[in-house]
PDB file of C-alpha atoms in Angstrom:
ATOM      1  CA  UNK A  88       0.000   0.000   0.000  1.00 45.00           C
ATOM      2  CA  UNK A  89       1.065   3.551  -0.637  1.00 44.00           C
ATOM      3  CA  UNK A  90       2.154   5.446   2.472  1.00 45.00           C
ATOM      4  CA  UNK A  91      -0.209   8.343   3.150  1.00 46.00           C
ATOM      5  CA  UNK A  92       0.800  11.961   3.774  1.00 47.00           C
ATOM      6  CA  UNK A  93      -1.493  14.553   5.334  1.00 43.00           C
ATOM      7  CA  UNK A  94      -1.037  16.828   2.295  1.00 49.00           C
ATOM      8  CA  UNK A  95      -2.488  14.042   0.124  1.00 52.00           C
ATOM      9  CA  UNK A  96      -5.596  13.642   2.279  1.00 50.00           C
ATOM     10  CA  UNK A  97      -8.041  15.742   0.170  1.00 57.00           C
ATOM     11  CA  UNK A  98      -7.097  14.033  -3.098  1.00 59.00           C
ATOM     12  CA  UNK A  99      -7.196  10.634  -1.395  1.00 59.00           C
ATOM     13  CA  UNK A 100     -10.679  11.307  -0.049  1.00 63.00           C
ATOM     14  CA  UNK A 101     -11.973  12.485  -3.426  1.00 67.00           C
ATOM     15  CA  UNK A 102     -10.456   9.510  -5.207  1.00 66.00           C
ATOM     16  CA  UNK A 103     -11.751   7.041  -2.619  1.00 67.00           C
ATOM     17  CA  UNK A 104     -15.241   8.563  -2.856  1.00 73.00           C
ATOM     18  CA  UNK A 105     -15.242   8.319  -6.651  1.00 74.00           C
ATOM     19  CA  UNK A 106     -14.031   4.715  -6.579  1.00 75.00           C
ATOM     20  CA  UNK A 107     -16.547   3.802  -3.884  1.00 76.00           C
ATOM     21  CA  UNK A 108     -19.429   5.375  -5.816  1.00 81.00           C
ATOM     22  CA  UNK A 109     -18.436   3.626  -9.053  1.00 83.00           C
ATOM     23  CA  UNK A 110     -18.046   0.284  -7.290  1.00 81.00           C
ATOM     24  CA  UNK A 111     -21.350   0.600  -5.408  1.00 83.00           C
ATOM     25  CA  UNK A 112     -23.201   1.568  -8.579  1.00 86.00           C
ATOM     26  CA  UNK A 113     -21.748  -1.403 -10.468  1.00 86.00           C
ATOM     27  CA  UNK A 114     -22.692  -3.807  -7.678  1.00 86.00           C
ATOM     28  CA  UNK A 115     -26.169  -2.314  -7.305  1.00 83.00           C
ATOM     29  CA  UNK A 116     -27.129  -2.434 -10.986  1.00 85.00           C
ATOM     30  CA  UNK A 117     -25.172  -5.585 -11.833  1.00 84.00           C
ATOM     31  CA  UNK A 118     -25.522  -7.038 -15.319  1.00 88.00           C
ATOM     32  CA  UNK A 119     -23.774  -5.212 -18.138  1.00 91.00           C
ATOM     33  CA  UNK A 120     -22.791  -2.293 -15.898  1.00 92.00           C
ATOM     34  CA  UNK A 121     -20.925  -4.637 -13.555  1.00 93.00           C
ATOM     35  CA  UNK A 122     -19.305  -6.489 -16.462  1.00 94.00           C
ATOM     36  CA  UNK A 123     -18.029  -3.256 -18.022  1.00 94.00           C
ATOM     37  CA  UNK A 124     -16.698  -2.043 -14.659  1.00 94.00           C
ATOM     38  CA  UNK A 125     -14.903  -5.316 -13.909  1.00 95.00           C
ATOM     39  CA  UNK A 126     -13.560  -5.567 -17.474  1.00 95.00           C
ATOM     40  CA  UNK A 127     -12.211  -2.015 -17.145  1.00 94.00           C
ATOM     41  CA  UNK A 128     -10.604  -2.896 -13.807  1.00 94.00           C
ATOM     42  CA  UNK A 129      -8.923  -5.988 -15.285  1.00 95.00           C
ATOM     43  CA  UNK A 130      -7.813  -3.965 -18.315  1.00 96.00           C
ATOM     44  CA  UNK A 131      -6.179  -1.211 -16.248  1.00 94.00           C
ATOM     45  CA  UNK A 132      -4.551  -3.590 -13.769  1.00 94.00           C
ATOM     46  CA  UNK A 133      -2.934  -5.511 -16.616  1.00 94.00           C
ATOM     47  CA  UNK A 134      -1.786  -2.260 -18.185  1.00 93.00           C
ATOM     48  CA  UNK A 135      -0.097  -1.300 -14.916  1.00 92.00           C
ATOM     49  CA  UNK A 136       1.389  -4.773 -14.495  1.00 92.00           C
ATOM     50  CA  UNK A 137       2.907  -4.878 -17.989  1.00 91.00           C
ATOM     51  CA  UNK A 138       4.166  -1.299 -17.791  1.00 90.00           C
ATOM     52  CA  UNK A 139       5.794  -2.031 -14.449  1.00 89.00           C
ATOM     53  CA  UNK A 140       7.491  -5.178 -15.760  1.00 88.00           C
ATOM     54  CA  UNK A 141       8.326  -4.003 -19.286  1.00 85.00           C
ATOM     55  CA  UNK A 142       9.288  -0.313 -19.028  1.00 77.00           C
ATOM     56  CA  UNK A 143      11.217  -0.371 -22.329  1.00 76.00           C
ATOM     57  CA  UNK A 144       8.613  -2.303 -24.315  1.00 82.00           C
ATOM     58  CA  UNK A 145       6.016   0.419 -24.851  1.00 80.00           C
ATOM     59  CA  UNK A 146       3.516  -1.825 -26.655  1.00 88.00           C
ATOM     60  CA  UNK A 147       3.440  -4.463 -23.890  1.00 91.00           C
ATOM     61  CA  UNK A 148       0.855  -2.697 -21.662  1.00 92.00           C
ATOM     62  CA  UNK A 149      -1.794  -2.336 -24.361  1.00 94.00           C
ATOM     63  CA  UNK A 150      -1.267  -5.881 -25.698  1.00 94.00           C
ATOM     64  CA  UNK A 151      -1.401  -7.278 -22.182  1.00 94.00           C
ATOM     65  CA  UNK A 152      -4.616  -5.407 -21.415  1.00 95.00           C
ATOM     66  CA  UNK A 153      -6.314  -6.528 -24.640  1.00 95.00           C
ATOM     67  CA  UNK A 154      -5.398 -10.178 -23.982  1.00 95.00           C
ATOM     68  CA  UNK A 155      -6.796  -9.924 -20.435  1.00 95.00           C
ATOM     69  CA  UNK A 156      -9.961  -8.169 -21.644  1.00 95.00           C
ATOM     70  CA  UNK A 157     -10.701 -10.869 -24.214  1.00 95.00           C
ATOM     71  CA  UNK A 158     -10.108 -13.538 -21.573  1.00 95.00           C
ATOM     72  CA  UNK A 159     -12.454 -12.063 -18.959  1.00 95.00           C
ATOM     73  CA  UNK A 160     -15.214 -11.753 -21.581  1.00 93.00           C
ATOM     74  CA  UNK A 161     -14.755 -15.374 -22.662  1.00 92.00           C
ATOM     75  CA  UNK A 162     -14.758 -16.622 -19.084  1.00 93.00           C
ATOM     76  CA  UNK A 163     -17.987 -14.746 -18.404  1.00 91.00           C
ATOM     77  CA  UNK A 164     -19.933 -15.856 -21.479  1.00 88.00           C
ATOM     78  CA  UNK A 165     -18.398 -19.144 -22.677  1.00 84.00           C
ATOM     79  CA  UNK A 166     -20.451 -22.225 -21.774  1.00 82.00           C
ATOM     80  CA  UNK A 167     -17.728 -24.780 -22.491  1.00 83.00           C
ATOM     81  CA  UNK A 168     -15.176 -25.011 -19.683  1.00 85.00           C
ATOM     82  CA  UNK A 169     -12.597 -26.486 -22.053  1.00 90.00           C
ATOM     83  CA  UNK A 170     -12.857 -23.389 -24.253  1.00 89.00           C
ATOM     84  CA  UNK A 171     -12.586 -21.126 -21.210  1.00 90.00           C
ATOM     85  CA  UNK A 172      -9.485 -22.913 -19.940  1.00 91.00           C
ATOM     86  CA  UNK A 173      -7.920 -22.805 -23.411  1.00 93.00           C
ATOM     87  CA  UNK A 174      -8.480 -19.044 -23.716  1.00 94.00           C
ATOM     88  CA  UNK A 175      -7.108 -18.534 -20.209  1.00 95.00           C
ATOM     89  CA  UNK A 176      -3.994 -20.598 -21.023  1.00 95.00           C
ATOM     90  CA  UNK A 177      -3.384 -18.632 -24.229  1.00 95.00           C
ATOM     91  CA  UNK A 178      -3.763 -15.371 -22.303  1.00 95.00           C
ATOM     92  CA  UNK A 179      -1.220 -16.437 -19.672  1.00 95.00           C
ATOM     93  CA  UNK A 180       1.243 -17.506 -22.366  1.00 95.00           C
ATOM     94  CA  UNK A 181       0.838 -14.080 -23.992  1.00 93.00           C
ATOM     95  CA  UNK A 182       1.427 -12.364 -20.663  1.00 93.00           C
ATOM     96  CA  UNK A 183       4.548 -14.451 -20.086  1.00 93.00           C
ATOM     97  CA  UNK A 184       6.144 -13.476 -23.399  1.00 92.00           C
ATOM     98  CA  UNK A 185       5.109  -9.825 -23.100  1.00 89.00           C
ATOM     99  CA  UNK A 186       6.931  -9.390 -19.798  1.00 88.00           C
ATOM    100  CA  UNK A 187      10.608  -8.456 -19.741  1.00 84.00           C
ATOM    101  CA  UNK A 188      11.301  -9.201 -16.074  1.00 84.00           C
ATOM    102  CA  UNK A 189       9.778 -11.523 -13.452  1.00 86.00           C
ATOM    103  CA  UNK A 190       7.938 -13.376 -16.213  1.00 91.00           C
ATOM    104  CA  UNK A 191       6.571 -16.275 -14.146  1.00 92.00           C
ATOM    105  CA  UNK A 192       5.425 -13.975 -11.343  1.00 91.00           C
ATOM    106  CA  UNK A 193       3.803 -11.717 -13.924  1.00 91.00           C
ATOM    107  CA  UNK A 194       1.880 -14.623 -15.456  1.00 94.00           C
ATOM    108  CA  UNK A 195       0.787 -15.731 -11.976  1.00 94.00           C
ATOM    109  CA  UNK A 196      -0.399 -12.217 -11.128  1.00 95.00           C
ATOM    110  CA  UNK A 197      -2.255 -12.100 -14.449  1.00 95.00           C
ATOM    111  CA  UNK A 198      -4.052 -15.310 -13.471  1.00 96.00           C
ATOM    112  CA  UNK A 199      -5.004 -13.841 -10.086  1.00 96.00           C
ATOM    113  CA  UNK A 200      -6.353 -10.646 -11.648  1.00 96.00           C
ATOM    114  CA  UNK A 201      -8.387 -12.395 -14.362  1.00 97.00           C
ATOM    115  CA  UNK A 202      -9.924 -15.014 -12.071  1.00 96.00           C
ATOM    116  CA  UNK A 203     -10.501 -12.424  -9.362  1.00 95.00           C
ATOM    117  CA  UNK A 204     -12.415 -10.270 -11.838  1.00 95.00           C
ATOM    118  CA  UNK A 205     -14.397 -13.288 -13.032  1.00 96.00           C
ATOM    119  CA  UNK A 206     -15.389 -14.233  -9.480  1.00 95.00           C
ATOM    120  CA  UNK A 207     -16.553 -10.700  -8.690  1.00 95.00           C
ATOM    121  CA  UNK A 208     -19.227 -11.185 -11.358  1.00 94.00           C
ATOM    122  CA  UNK A 209     -19.970 -14.773 -10.303  1.00 93.00           C
ATOM    123  CA  UNK A 210     -20.300 -14.030  -6.580  1.00 92.00           C
ATOM    124  CA  UNK A 211     -22.522 -11.010  -7.259  1.00 92.00           C
ATOM    125  CA  UNK A 212     -24.743 -13.181  -9.444  1.00 90.00           C
ATOM    126  CA  UNK A 213     -24.980 -16.116  -7.020  1.00 88.00           C
ATOM    127  CA  UNK A 214     -25.047 -14.424  -3.610  1.00 87.00           C
ATOM    128  CA  UNK A 215     -26.034 -10.810  -4.175  1.00 86.00           C
ATOM    129  CA  UNK A 216     -24.720  -7.390  -3.249  1.00 89.00           C
ATOM    130  CA  UNK A 217     -24.351  -7.889   0.502  1.00 89.00           C
ATOM    131  CA  UNK A 218     -22.002 -10.833   0.144  1.00 89.00           C
ATOM    132  CA  UNK A 219     -19.589  -9.033  -2.196  1.00 91.00           C
ATOM    133  CA  UNK A 220     -19.892  -5.897  -0.058  1.00 91.00           C
ATOM    134  CA  UNK A 221     -18.852  -7.996   2.960  1.00 93.00           C
ATOM    135  CA  UNK A 222     -15.664  -9.132   1.213  1.00 93.00           C
ATOM    136  CA  UNK A 223     -14.766  -5.606   0.098  1.00 93.00           C
ATOM    137  CA  UNK A 224     -15.471  -4.083   3.517  1.00 93.00           C
ATOM    138  CA  UNK A 225     -13.552  -6.917   5.185  1.00 94.00           C
ATOM    139  CA  UNK A 226     -10.448  -6.101   3.157  1.00 94.00           C
ATOM    140  CA  UNK A 227     -10.809  -2.359   3.752  1.00 91.00           C
ATOM    141  CA  UNK A 228     -11.128  -2.846   7.523  1.00 92.00           C
ATOM    142  CA  UNK A 229      -8.222  -5.303   7.458  1.00 93.00           C
ATOM    143  CA  UNK A 230      -6.065  -2.601   5.861  1.00 89.00           C
ATOM    144  CA  UNK A 231      -7.357   0.145   8.166  1.00 88.00           C
ATOM    145  CA  UNK A 232      -7.053  -1.783  11.436  1.00 90.00           C
ATOM    146  CA  UNK A 233      -3.733  -3.228  10.301  1.00 87.00           C
ATOM    147  CA  UNK A 234      -2.319   0.215   9.532  1.00 84.00           C
ATOM    148  CA  UNK A 235      -3.326   1.837  12.817  1.00 86.00           C
ATOM    149  CA  UNK A 236      -2.616  -1.280  14.878  1.00 84.00           C
ATOM    150  CA  UNK A 237       0.859  -1.527  13.409  1.00 81.00           C
ATOM    151  CA  UNK A 238       1.570   2.164  13.961  1.00 80.00           C
ATOM    152  CA  UNK A 239       0.242   2.275  17.525  1.00 83.00           C
ATOM    153  CA  UNK A 240       1.519  -1.066  18.816  1.00 80.00           C
ATOM    154  CA  UNK A 241       4.622  -1.656  16.705  1.00 73.00           C
ATOM    155  CA  UNK A 242       6.670  -4.684  17.612  1.00 71.00           C
ATOM    156  CA  UNK A 243       8.267  -7.432  15.488  1.00 73.00           C
ATOM    157  CA  UNK A 244       8.218  -6.970  11.721  1.00 74.00           C
ATOM    158  CA  UNK A 245       6.302  -9.184   9.313  1.00 70.00           C
ATOM    159  CA  UNK A 246       8.258 -10.086   6.144  1.00 69.00           C
ATOM    160  CA  UNK A 247      10.600  -7.122   6.531  1.00 71.00           C
ATOM    161  CA  UNK A 248      12.425  -7.955   3.294  1.00 68.00           C
ATOM    162  CA  UNK A 249       9.234  -7.348   1.286  1.00 72.00           C
ATOM    163  CA  UNK A 250       7.360  -4.688   3.250  1.00 71.00           C
ATOM    164  CA  UNK A 251       9.472  -3.070   6.010  1.00 70.00           C
ATOM    165  CA  UNK A 252       6.513  -1.227   7.562  1.00 73.00           C
ATOM    166  CA  UNK A 253       4.343  -4.270   8.282  1.00 78.00           C
ATOM    167  CA  UNK A 254       4.334  -5.763  11.782  1.00 80.00           C
ATOM    168  CA  UNK A 255       2.740  -8.791  13.401  1.00 78.00           C
ATOM    169  CA  UNK A 256       0.655  -6.395  15.467  1.00 82.00           C
ATOM    170  CA  UNK A 257      -0.712  -4.965  12.222  1.00 83.00           C
ATOM    171  CA  UNK A 258      -1.526  -8.434  10.915  1.00 87.00           C
ATOM    172  CA  UNK A 259      -3.442  -9.372  14.071  1.00 90.00           C
ATOM    173  CA  UNK A 260      -5.162  -5.982  14.168  1.00 90.00           C
ATOM    174  CA  UNK A 261      -6.283  -6.586  10.592  1.00 91.00           C
ATOM    175  CA  UNK A 262      -7.855  -9.867  11.672  1.00 93.00           C
ATOM    176  CA  UNK A 263      -9.729  -7.996  14.401  1.00 93.00           C
ATOM    177  CA  UNK A 264     -11.102  -5.643  11.745  1.00 93.00           C
ATOM    178  CA  UNK A 265     -12.256  -8.628   9.672  1.00 94.00           C
ATOM    179  CA  UNK A 266     -13.921 -10.115  12.752  1.00 93.00           C
ATOM    180  CA  UNK A 267     -15.852  -6.912  13.482  1.00 94.00           C
ATOM    181  CA  UNK A 268     -16.851  -6.533   9.831  1.00 94.00           C
ATOM    182  CA  UNK A 269     -18.241 -10.074   9.758  1.00 93.00           C
ATOM    183  CA  UNK A 270     -20.154  -9.539  13.001  1.00 92.00           C
ATOM    184  CA  UNK A 271     -21.707  -6.371  11.547  1.00 91.00           C
ATOM    185  CA  UNK A 272     -22.858  -8.152   8.383  1.00 90.00           C
ATOM    186  CA  UNK A 273     -24.210 -11.075  10.416  1.00 88.00           C
ATOM    187  CA  UNK A 274     -26.449  -8.623  12.238  1.00 84.00           C
ATOM    188  CA  UNK A 275     -27.952  -7.718   8.842  1.00 80.00           C
ATOM    189  CA  UNK A 276     -28.530 -11.403   7.990  1.00 77.00           C
ATOM    190  CA  UNK A 277     -26.151 -11.221   5.042  1.00 75.00           C
ATOM    191  CA  UNK A 278     -25.375 -14.946   5.459  1.00 79.00           C
ATOM    192  CA  UNK A 279     -28.867 -16.268   6.184  1.00 71.00           C
ATOM    193  CA  UNK A 280     -28.864 -18.588   3.158  1.00 70.00           C
ATOM    194  CA  UNK A 281     -25.414 -20.110   3.780  1.00 75.00           C
ATOM    195  CA  UNK A 282     -24.603 -23.469   5.331  1.00 72.00           C
ATOM    196  CA  UNK A 283     -21.670 -22.142   7.377  1.00 74.00           C
ATOM    197  CA  UNK A 284     -22.029 -21.865  11.149  1.00 79.00           C
ATOM    198  CA  UNK A 285     -21.139 -18.626  12.891  1.00 79.00           C
ATOM    199  CA  UNK A 286     -17.811 -19.965  14.151  1.00 85.00           C
ATOM    200  CA  UNK A 287     -16.851 -21.310  10.728  1.00 87.00           C
ATOM    201  CA  UNK A 288     -17.790 -17.998   9.140  1.00 88.00           C
ATOM    202  CA  UNK A 289     -15.521 -16.073  11.509  1.00 91.00           C
ATOM    203  CA  UNK A 290     -12.663 -18.462  10.754  1.00 92.00           C
ATOM    204  CA  UNK A 291     -13.297 -18.010   7.051  1.00 92.00           C
ATOM    205  CA  UNK A 292     -13.265 -14.223   7.542  1.00 93.00           C
ATOM    206  CA  UNK A 293      -9.831 -14.450   9.177  1.00 94.00           C
ATOM    207  CA  UNK A 294      -8.642 -16.595   6.256  1.00 94.00           C
ATOM    208  CA  UNK A 295      -9.858 -13.971   3.764  1.00 95.00           C
ATOM    209  CA  UNK A 296      -8.240 -11.242   5.837  1.00 94.00           C
ATOM    210  CA  UNK A 297      -4.917 -13.075   5.821  1.00 93.00           C
ATOM    211  CA  UNK A 298      -5.186 -13.752   2.075  1.00 94.00           C
ATOM    212  CA  UNK A 299      -5.817 -10.062   1.421  1.00 94.00           C
ATOM    213  CA  UNK A 300      -2.666  -9.244   3.409  1.00 91.00           C
ATOM    214  CA  UNK A 301      -0.751 -11.822   1.361  1.00 92.00           C
ATOM    215  CA  UNK A 302      -2.085 -10.147  -1.790  1.00 92.00           C
ATOM    216  CA  UNK A 303      -0.764  -6.817  -0.546  1.00 90.00           C
ATOM    217  CA  UNK A 304       2.625  -8.406   0.190  1.00 89.00           C
ATOM    218  CA  UNK A 305       2.742 -10.069  -3.214  1.00 90.00           C
ATOM    219  CA  UNK A 306       2.130  -6.768  -4.980  1.00 89.00           C
ATOM    220  CA  UNK A 307       4.801  -5.116  -2.808  1.00 86.00           C
ATOM    221  CA  UNK A 308       7.184  -7.917  -3.750  1.00 88.00           C
ATOM    222  CA  UNK A 309       6.448  -7.360  -7.450  1.00 88.00           C
ATOM    223  CA  UNK A 310       7.068  -3.623  -7.155  1.00 87.00           C
ATOM    224  CA  UNK A 311      10.305  -4.213  -5.269  1.00 85.00           C
ATOM    225  CA  UNK A 312      11.508  -6.625  -7.957  1.00 86.00           C
ATOM    226  CA  UNK A 313      10.547  -4.155 -10.698  1.00 85.00           C
ATOM    227  CA  UNK A 314      12.090  -1.263  -8.718  1.00 85.00           C
ATOM    228  CA  UNK A 315       9.008   0.964  -8.705  1.00 84.00           C
ATOM    229  CA  UNK A 316       7.256   2.698  -5.815  1.00 82.00           C
ATOM    230  CA  UNK A 317       3.685   2.544  -7.127  1.00 79.00           C
ATOM    231  CA  UNK A 318       2.132   0.536  -9.938  1.00 82.00           C
ATOM    232  CA  UNK A 319       1.060   3.854 -11.531  1.00 78.00           C
ATOM    233  CA  UNK A 320      -0.265   7.302 -10.584  1.00 78.00           C
ATOM    234  CA  UNK A 321      -3.673   6.908 -12.203  1.00 78.00           C
ATOM    235  CA  UNK A 322      -5.543   7.453  -8.900  1.00 73.00           C
ATOM    236  CA  UNK A 323      -4.576  10.775  -7.260  1.00 67.00           C
ATOM    237  CA  UNK A 324      -3.153  10.162  -3.797  1.00 62.00           C
ATOM    238  CA  UNK A 325      -3.523   6.381  -4.066  1.00 65.00           C
ATOM    239  CA  UNK A 326      -1.134   5.216  -6.781  1.00 76.00           C
ATOM    240  CA  UNK A 327      -2.521   2.648  -9.198  1.00 84.00           C
ATOM    241  CA  UNK A 328      -5.387   0.199  -9.349  1.00 89.00           C
ATOM    242  CA  UNK A 329      -2.974  -2.602  -8.449  1.00 87.00           C
ATOM    243  CA  UNK A 330      -2.076  -0.683  -5.281  1.00 86.00           C
ATOM    244  CA  UNK A 331      -5.723  -0.309  -4.286  1.00 86.00           C
ATOM    245  CA  UNK A 332      -7.198  -3.653  -5.323  1.00 90.00           C
ATOM    246  CA  UNK A 333      -4.326  -6.051  -4.576  1.00 89.00           C
ATOM    247  CA  UNK A 334      -5.930  -7.367  -1.393  1.00 92.00           C
ATOM    248  CA  UNK A 335      -9.518  -7.302  -2.667  1.00 94.00           C
ATOM    249  CA  UNK A 336      -8.779  -9.269  -5.826  1.00 95.00           C
ATOM    250  CA  UNK A 337      -7.015 -12.051  -3.862  1.00 96.00           C
ATOM    251  CA  UNK A 338      -9.770 -12.256  -1.237  1.00 96.00           C
ATOM    252  CA  UNK A 339     -12.409 -12.433  -3.988  1.00 96.00           C
ATOM    253  CA  UNK A 340     -10.427 -15.181  -5.723  1.00 96.00           C
ATOM    254  CA  UNK A 341     -10.137 -17.289  -2.548  1.00 95.00           C
ATOM    255  CA  UNK A 342     -13.833 -16.780  -1.848  1.00 93.00           C
ATOM    256  CA  UNK A 343     -14.731 -17.851  -5.389  1.00 92.00           C
ATOM    257  CA  UNK A 344     -12.592 -20.985  -5.180  1.00 93.00           C
ATOM    258  CA  UNK A 345     -14.196 -21.821  -1.823  1.00 89.00           C
ATOM    259  CA  UNK A 346     -17.738 -21.232  -3.107  1.00 82.00           C
ATOM    260  CA  UNK A 347     -18.800 -24.925  -2.957  1.00 76.00           C
ATOM    261  CA  UNK A 348     -18.186 -24.871   0.806  1.00 73.00           C
ATOM    262  CA  UNK A 349     -20.974 -22.417   1.522  1.00 69.00           C
ATOM    263  CA  UNK A 350     -23.301 -22.532  -1.498  1.00 62.00           C
TER     264      UNK A 350
END
């Protein structure tokens, strides 16, 4: 995550409000609006990824984004799983050869982004707005509680070689935020139709919280390897879409893979 400065606060608030409004509108209306929003998110994240990994290959970002866009559309509309897997494999091969550094990690991140985008649409379709809102809010509170918990408590570092500012206190504080978020959504009966018990749901929330933190670490690792501070400066005060959605996209992916457990 990008380190905040007080001078950046107004632009960060405006940007966060605009992103929140766009995301809420997409989730509320669903359908084509949600598909276009998710496809745009996948497109931009791949653009940032390819630009970060191939700074001297100026055509790589646009080619990477087009390949990812075609893939997310096929995954959403194709009925044959063999066709979907074939398109996904071709896309990952394209990403691999477009990258100039950290090629395997780039292809893996491409897979995470594409499947994460696909599962945003799937989870919204199967479980509704509240369920996806729970995942997003869980990640946001994980980041928020983790940031303030780490700053206030301090203590031993967590993966100092990747992200020097993260501490174990921040990790545990993030889990507390996920716990409170889940309790809040349980009060609104957001999980009334699920087979999970309350205790299992809280454990699953902690798992998603941890996975979102791993997603943040993975993106930090990629940036460190590519020697960049932010994935881009497309969002004023926030950096790039990769910087903002790294944790959300991983949590969504894990939730989508685990869907048979609670559907």
